[in-house]
Short mmCIF file of C-alpha atoms in Angstrom, two decimals:
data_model
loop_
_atom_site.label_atom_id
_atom_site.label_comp_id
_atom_site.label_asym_id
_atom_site.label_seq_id
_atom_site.Cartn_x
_atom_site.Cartn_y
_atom_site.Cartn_z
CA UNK A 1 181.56 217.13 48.39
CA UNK A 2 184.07 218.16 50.92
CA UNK A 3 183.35 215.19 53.12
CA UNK A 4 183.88 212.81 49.77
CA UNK A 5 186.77 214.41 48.90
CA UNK A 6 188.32 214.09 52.59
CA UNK A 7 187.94 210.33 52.09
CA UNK A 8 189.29 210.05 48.76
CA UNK A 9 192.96 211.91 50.76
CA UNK A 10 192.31 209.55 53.50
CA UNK A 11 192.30 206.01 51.34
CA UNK A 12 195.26 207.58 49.34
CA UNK A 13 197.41 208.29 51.81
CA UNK A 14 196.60 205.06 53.51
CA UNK A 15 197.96 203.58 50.55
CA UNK A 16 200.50 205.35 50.26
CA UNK A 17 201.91 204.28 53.43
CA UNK A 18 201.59 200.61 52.87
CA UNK A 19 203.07 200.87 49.80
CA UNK A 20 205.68 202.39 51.88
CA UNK A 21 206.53 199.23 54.06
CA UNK A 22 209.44 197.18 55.55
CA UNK A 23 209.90 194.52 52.33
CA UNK A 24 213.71 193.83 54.04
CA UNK A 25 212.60 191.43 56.54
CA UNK A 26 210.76 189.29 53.41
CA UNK A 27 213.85 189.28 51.34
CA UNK A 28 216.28 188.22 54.48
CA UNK A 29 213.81 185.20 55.10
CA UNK A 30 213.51 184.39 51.01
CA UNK A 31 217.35 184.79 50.38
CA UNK A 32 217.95 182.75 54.07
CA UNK A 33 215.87 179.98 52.10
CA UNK A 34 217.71 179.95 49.12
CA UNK A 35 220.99 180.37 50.71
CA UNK A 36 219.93 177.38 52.94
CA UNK A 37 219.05 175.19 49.52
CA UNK A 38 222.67 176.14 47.45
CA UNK A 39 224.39 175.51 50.68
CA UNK A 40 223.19 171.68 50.93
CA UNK A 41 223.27 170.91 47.51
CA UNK A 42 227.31 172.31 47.71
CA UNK A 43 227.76 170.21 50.02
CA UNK A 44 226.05 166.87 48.47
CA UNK A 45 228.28 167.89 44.60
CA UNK A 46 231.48 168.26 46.70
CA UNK A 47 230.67 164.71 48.02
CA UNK A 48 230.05 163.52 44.99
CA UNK A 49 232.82 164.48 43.33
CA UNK A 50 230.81 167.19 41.28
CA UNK A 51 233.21 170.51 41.90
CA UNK A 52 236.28 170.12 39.92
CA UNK A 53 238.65 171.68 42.24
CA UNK A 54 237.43 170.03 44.82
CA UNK A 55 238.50 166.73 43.39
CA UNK A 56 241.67 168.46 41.91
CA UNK A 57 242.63 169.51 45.61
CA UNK A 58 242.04 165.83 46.57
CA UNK A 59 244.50 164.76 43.75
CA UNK A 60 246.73 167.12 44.54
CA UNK A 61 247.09 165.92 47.77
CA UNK A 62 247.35 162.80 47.71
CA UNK A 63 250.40 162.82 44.65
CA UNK A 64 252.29 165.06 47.46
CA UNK A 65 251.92 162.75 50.11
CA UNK A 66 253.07 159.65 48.41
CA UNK A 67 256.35 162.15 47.93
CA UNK A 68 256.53 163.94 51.28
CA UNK A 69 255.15 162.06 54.24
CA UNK A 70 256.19 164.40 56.35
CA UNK A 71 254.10 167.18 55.30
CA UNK A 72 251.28 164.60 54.95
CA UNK A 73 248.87 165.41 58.08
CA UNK A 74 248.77 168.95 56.71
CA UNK A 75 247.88 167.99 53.28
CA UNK A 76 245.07 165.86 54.49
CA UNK A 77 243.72 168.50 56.09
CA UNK A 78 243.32 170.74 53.38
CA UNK A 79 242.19 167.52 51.08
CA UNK A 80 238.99 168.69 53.78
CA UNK A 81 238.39 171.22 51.64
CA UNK A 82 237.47 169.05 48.99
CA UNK A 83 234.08 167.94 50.73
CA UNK A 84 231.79 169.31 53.19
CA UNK A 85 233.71 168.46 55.82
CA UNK A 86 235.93 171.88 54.86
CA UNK A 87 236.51 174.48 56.98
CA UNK A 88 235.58 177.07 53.56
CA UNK A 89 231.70 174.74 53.44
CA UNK A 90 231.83 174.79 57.58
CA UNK A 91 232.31 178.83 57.26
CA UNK A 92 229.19 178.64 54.77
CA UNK A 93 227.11 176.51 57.26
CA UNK A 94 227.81 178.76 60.80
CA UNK A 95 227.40 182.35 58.56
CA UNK A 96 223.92 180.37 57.82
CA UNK A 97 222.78 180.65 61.49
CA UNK A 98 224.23 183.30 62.32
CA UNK A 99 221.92 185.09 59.72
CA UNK A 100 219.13 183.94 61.36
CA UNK A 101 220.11 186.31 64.47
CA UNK A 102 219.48 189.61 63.85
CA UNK A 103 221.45 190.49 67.17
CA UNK A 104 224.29 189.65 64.43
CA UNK A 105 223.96 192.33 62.55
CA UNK A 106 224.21 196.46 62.99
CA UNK A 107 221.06 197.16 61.32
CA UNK A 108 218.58 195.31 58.35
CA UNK A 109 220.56 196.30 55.82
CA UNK A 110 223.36 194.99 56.93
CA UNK A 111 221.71 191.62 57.53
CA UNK A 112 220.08 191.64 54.03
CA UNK A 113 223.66 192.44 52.23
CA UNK A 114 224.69 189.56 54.15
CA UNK A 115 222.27 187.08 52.93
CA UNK A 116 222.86 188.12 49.63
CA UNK A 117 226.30 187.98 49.89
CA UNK A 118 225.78 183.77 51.60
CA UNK A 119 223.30 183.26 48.62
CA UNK A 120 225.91 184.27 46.19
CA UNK A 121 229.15 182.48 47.97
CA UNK A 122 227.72 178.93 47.63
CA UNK A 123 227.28 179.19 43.83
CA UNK A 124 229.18 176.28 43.18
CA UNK A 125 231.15 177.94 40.39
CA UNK A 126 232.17 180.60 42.92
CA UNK A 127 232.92 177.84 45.42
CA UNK A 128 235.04 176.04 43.13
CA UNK A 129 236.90 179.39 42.14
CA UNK A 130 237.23 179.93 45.72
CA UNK A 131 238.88 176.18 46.38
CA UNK A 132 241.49 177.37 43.47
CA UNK A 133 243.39 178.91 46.72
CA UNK A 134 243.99 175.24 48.62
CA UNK A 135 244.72 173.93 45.22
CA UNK A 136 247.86 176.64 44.82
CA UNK A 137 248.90 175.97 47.64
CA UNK A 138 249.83 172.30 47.29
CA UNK A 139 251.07 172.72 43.74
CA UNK A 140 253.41 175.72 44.96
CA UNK A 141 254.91 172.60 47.88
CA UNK A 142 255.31 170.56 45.08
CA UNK A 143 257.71 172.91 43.65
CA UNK A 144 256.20 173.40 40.47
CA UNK A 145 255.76 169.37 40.00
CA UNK A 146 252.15 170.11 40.14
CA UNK A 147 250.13 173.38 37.99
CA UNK A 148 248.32 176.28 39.81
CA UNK A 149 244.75 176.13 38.33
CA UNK A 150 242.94 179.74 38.02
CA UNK A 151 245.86 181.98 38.51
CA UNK A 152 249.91 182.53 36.98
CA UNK A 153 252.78 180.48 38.21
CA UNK A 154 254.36 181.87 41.11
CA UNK A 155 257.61 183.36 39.87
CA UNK A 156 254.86 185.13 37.45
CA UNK A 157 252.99 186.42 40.44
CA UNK A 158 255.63 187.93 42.54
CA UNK A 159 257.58 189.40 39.81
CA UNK A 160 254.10 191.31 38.71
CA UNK A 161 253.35 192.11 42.20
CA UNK A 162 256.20 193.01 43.25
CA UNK A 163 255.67 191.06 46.19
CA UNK A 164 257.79 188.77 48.68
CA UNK A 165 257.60 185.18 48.76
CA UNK A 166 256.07 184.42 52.06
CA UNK A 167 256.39 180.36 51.52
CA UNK A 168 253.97 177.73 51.89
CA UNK A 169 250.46 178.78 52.37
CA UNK A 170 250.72 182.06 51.35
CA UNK A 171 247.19 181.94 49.49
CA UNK A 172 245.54 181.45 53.02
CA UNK A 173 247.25 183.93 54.73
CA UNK A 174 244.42 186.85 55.59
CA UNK A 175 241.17 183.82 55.22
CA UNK A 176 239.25 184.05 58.52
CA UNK A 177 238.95 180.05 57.45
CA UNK A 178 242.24 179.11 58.31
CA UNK A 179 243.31 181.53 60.69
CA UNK A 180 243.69 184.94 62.29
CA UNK A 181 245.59 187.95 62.83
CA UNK A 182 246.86 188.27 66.41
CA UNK A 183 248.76 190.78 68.28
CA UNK A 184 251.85 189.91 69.97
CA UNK A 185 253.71 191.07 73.27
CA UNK A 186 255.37 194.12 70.96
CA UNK A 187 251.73 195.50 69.64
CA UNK A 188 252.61 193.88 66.02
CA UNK A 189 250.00 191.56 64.44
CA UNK A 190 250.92 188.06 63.14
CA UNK A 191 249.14 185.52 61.33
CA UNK A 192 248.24 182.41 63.19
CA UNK A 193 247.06 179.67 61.96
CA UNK A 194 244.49 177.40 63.29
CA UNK A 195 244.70 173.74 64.63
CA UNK A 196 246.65 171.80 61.70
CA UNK A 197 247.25 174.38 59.38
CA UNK A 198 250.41 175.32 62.15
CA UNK A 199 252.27 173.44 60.36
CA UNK A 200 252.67 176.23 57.46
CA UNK A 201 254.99 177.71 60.87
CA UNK A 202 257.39 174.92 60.63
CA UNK A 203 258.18 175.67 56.53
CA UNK A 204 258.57 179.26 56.61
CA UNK A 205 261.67 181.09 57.98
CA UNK A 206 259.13 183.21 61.02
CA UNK A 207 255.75 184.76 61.44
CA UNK A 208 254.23 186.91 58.79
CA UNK A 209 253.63 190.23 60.18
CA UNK A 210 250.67 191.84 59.32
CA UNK A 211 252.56 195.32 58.06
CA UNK A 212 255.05 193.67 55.70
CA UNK A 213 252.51 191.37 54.28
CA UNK A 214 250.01 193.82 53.66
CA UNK A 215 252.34 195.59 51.44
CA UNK A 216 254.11 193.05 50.19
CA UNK A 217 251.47 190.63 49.64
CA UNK A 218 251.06 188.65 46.27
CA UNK A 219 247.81 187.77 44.40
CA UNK A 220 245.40 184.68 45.87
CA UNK A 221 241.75 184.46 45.43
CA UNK A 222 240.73 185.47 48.48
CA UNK A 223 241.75 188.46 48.98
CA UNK A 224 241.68 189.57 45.50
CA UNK A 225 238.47 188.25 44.55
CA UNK A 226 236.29 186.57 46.85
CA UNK A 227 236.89 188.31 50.34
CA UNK A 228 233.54 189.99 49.53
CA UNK A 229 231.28 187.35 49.47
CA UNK A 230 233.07 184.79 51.89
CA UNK A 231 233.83 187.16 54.63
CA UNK A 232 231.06 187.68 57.58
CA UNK A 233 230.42 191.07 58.74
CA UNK A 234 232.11 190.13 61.95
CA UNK A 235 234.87 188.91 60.43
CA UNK A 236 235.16 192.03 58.53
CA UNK A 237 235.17 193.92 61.56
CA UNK A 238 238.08 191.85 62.96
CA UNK A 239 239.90 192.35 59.88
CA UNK A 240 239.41 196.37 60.21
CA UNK A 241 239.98 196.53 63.25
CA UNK A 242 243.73 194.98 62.79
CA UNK A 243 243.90 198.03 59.99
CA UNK A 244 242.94 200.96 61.82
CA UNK A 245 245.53 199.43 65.39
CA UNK A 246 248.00 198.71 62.75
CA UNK A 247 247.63 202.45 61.13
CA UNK A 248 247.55 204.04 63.83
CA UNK A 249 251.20 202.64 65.03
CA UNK A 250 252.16 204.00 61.74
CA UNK A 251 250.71 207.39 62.17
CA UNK A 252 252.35 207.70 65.51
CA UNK A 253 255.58 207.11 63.47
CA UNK A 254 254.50 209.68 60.91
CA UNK A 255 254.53 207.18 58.54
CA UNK A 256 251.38 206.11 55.91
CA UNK A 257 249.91 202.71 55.84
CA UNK A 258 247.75 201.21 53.26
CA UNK A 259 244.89 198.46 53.76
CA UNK A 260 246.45 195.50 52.53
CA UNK A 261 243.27 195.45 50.03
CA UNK A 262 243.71 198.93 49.05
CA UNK A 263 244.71 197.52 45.85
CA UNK A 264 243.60 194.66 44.31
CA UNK A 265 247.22 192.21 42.68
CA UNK A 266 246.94 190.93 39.67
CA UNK A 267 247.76 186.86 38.60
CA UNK A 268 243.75 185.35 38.24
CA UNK A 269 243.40 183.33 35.02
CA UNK A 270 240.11 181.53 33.70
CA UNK A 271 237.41 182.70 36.55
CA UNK A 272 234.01 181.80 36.24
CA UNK A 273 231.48 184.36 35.30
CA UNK A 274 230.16 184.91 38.71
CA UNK A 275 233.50 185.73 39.83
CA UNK A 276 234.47 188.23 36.73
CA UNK A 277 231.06 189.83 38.72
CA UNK A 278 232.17 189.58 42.11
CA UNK A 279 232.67 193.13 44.07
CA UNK A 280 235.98 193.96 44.45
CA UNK A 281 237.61 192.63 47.46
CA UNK A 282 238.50 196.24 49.32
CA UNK A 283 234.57 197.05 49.72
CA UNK A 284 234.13 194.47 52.39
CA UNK A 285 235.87 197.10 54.95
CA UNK A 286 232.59 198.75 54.89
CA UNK A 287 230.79 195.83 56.59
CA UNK A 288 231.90 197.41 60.12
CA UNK A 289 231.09 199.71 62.59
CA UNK A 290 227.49 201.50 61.24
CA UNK A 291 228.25 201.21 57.32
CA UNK A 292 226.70 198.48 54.94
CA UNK A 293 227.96 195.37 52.94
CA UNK A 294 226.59 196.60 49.73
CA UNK A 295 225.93 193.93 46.99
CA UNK A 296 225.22 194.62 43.08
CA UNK A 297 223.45 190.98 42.70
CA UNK A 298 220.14 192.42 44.71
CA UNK A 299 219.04 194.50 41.45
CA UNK A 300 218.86 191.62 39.23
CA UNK A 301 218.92 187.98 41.20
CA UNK A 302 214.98 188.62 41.50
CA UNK A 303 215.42 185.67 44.21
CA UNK A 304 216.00 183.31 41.05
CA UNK A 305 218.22 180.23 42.07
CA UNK A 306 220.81 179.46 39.48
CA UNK A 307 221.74 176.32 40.66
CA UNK A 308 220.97 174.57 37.81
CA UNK A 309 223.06 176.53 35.91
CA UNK A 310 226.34 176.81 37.89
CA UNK A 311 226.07 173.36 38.61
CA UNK A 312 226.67 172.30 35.24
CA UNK A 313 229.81 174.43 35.13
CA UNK A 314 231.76 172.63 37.26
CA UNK A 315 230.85 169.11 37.46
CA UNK A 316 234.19 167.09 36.13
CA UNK A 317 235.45 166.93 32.50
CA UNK A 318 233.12 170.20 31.59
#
């Protein structure tokens, strides 16, 4: 009886144990597969013409040009943005191998929230939210000749803000897509911009200083919406790590400074559903150092693709 019973303890814990196994691994390699499907078929709708600010942006630019040649190698490069040839779709495509490194990532969990968070950013609808950015910007150089789409007008913004008007491009300012924060000779960070998107230099009055725009920032979707799902964990380390120099300077001073996402500015108009979902932007800090990138999709995706779905929501004339 004894000996019976001692095997009956034995098979339960042994099931026990494998009930108690490593699933994160599984999920990383399911969500890497799905992520890897929603990325290509973004990139086939925004070549078809299927995202509607993608074609918007395109418009957009081209109605500027015809007005201002001079700003018109700029605006064709953020027309780019309008097919997969982007640098937002390229971000989507290199976060998608870096996943499949787990060298990239501080621990599992980390890597998991990741591939949640690359499943989630190429939802079309969030894509096309996310293009809504690009889109601003050109209709803010057309001085108000062209609408903002997804968001207030920009006298609207800054007066509800309480912000300063940091000129053209202003949306992209903070987007590890378009540029970076650097530190200068004087151990202040700047923004600056990559290859093309310089240009933004030549039609604003000087650099924008990471300290003054991080308190005096107004509303894009980026950084009020969206930083959580289309920032990397690396480039949310980056992005800390320009807080904590830049705090520190202040400390030193005796003075207090803020994360520039410490509070989330208001001005976003007619979002998708996903994005009404969408963490808020300031939880993306937690990405660094030994922390996770937490996401509230992994309860309830259930590894279901709704491509199908979002797809219809943003295909032209819908």
């Amino acid at each position: 009886m004894a000996v019976m019973l001692m095997r009956v303890l034995a098979l339960t814990l042994v099931f026990a144990l494998a009930g108690c196994g490593d699933d994160r691994p599984e999920k990383i390699a399911k969500f890497q597969q799905l992520a890897q499907a929603r990325v290509d078929t973004l990139g086939q709708m925004l070549d078809n013409g299927e995202v509607r600010n993608a074609n918007l942006l395109k418009q957009y630019a081209d109605i500027l040009a015809s007005t201002k040649p001079d700003v018109a190698p700029l605006l064709q490069e953020l027309s780019k943005d309008a097919s997969s040839q982007g640098p937002m779709y390229a971000s989507l495509k290199r976060r998608l191998q870096e996943l499949g490194n787990e060298s990239n990532f501080v621990d599992l969990d980390q890597q998991l929230d990741e591939a949640e968070n690359l499943y989630q950013a190429a939802d079309p609808s969030l894509f096309n939210d996310m293009l809504s950015d690009p889109v601003n910007v050109v209709a803010d150089m057309s001085g108000g000749a062209l609408a903002r789409v997804n968001a207030i007008s920009r006298e609207a913004d800054i007066l509800a803000n309480g912000g300063e008007d940091f000129g053209a491009g202003s949306q992209l300012v903070g987007n590890p897509a378009y540029g970076s924060w650097q530190t200068g000779s004087n151990g202040m960070s700047f923004w600056a911009w990559y290859g093309m998107y310089s240009m933004f230099s030549n039609l604003v009055r000087g650099p924008i200083y990471y300290d003054r725009w991080s308190s005096r920032r107004n509303y894009s979707y980026y950084n009020d919406v969206g930083r959580y799902r289309y920032t990397s964990p690396k480039q949310a380390r980056a992005q800390n790590q320009t807080f904590e120099r830049t705090k520190k300077q202040f400390n030193r001073q005796g003075k207090q400074f803020d994360s520039p996402y410490a509070k989330s500015r208001s001005g976003s108009t007619s979002l998708s559903r996903q994005s009404a979902s969408t963490p808020k932007a300031s939880t993306t800090g937690r990405a660094t150092g030994g922390s996770k990138f937490r996401s509230n999709y992994s309860k309830n995706s259930n590894f279901r693709n709704s491509s199908s779905r979002t797809t219809r929501s943003v295909r032209r004339g819908k």
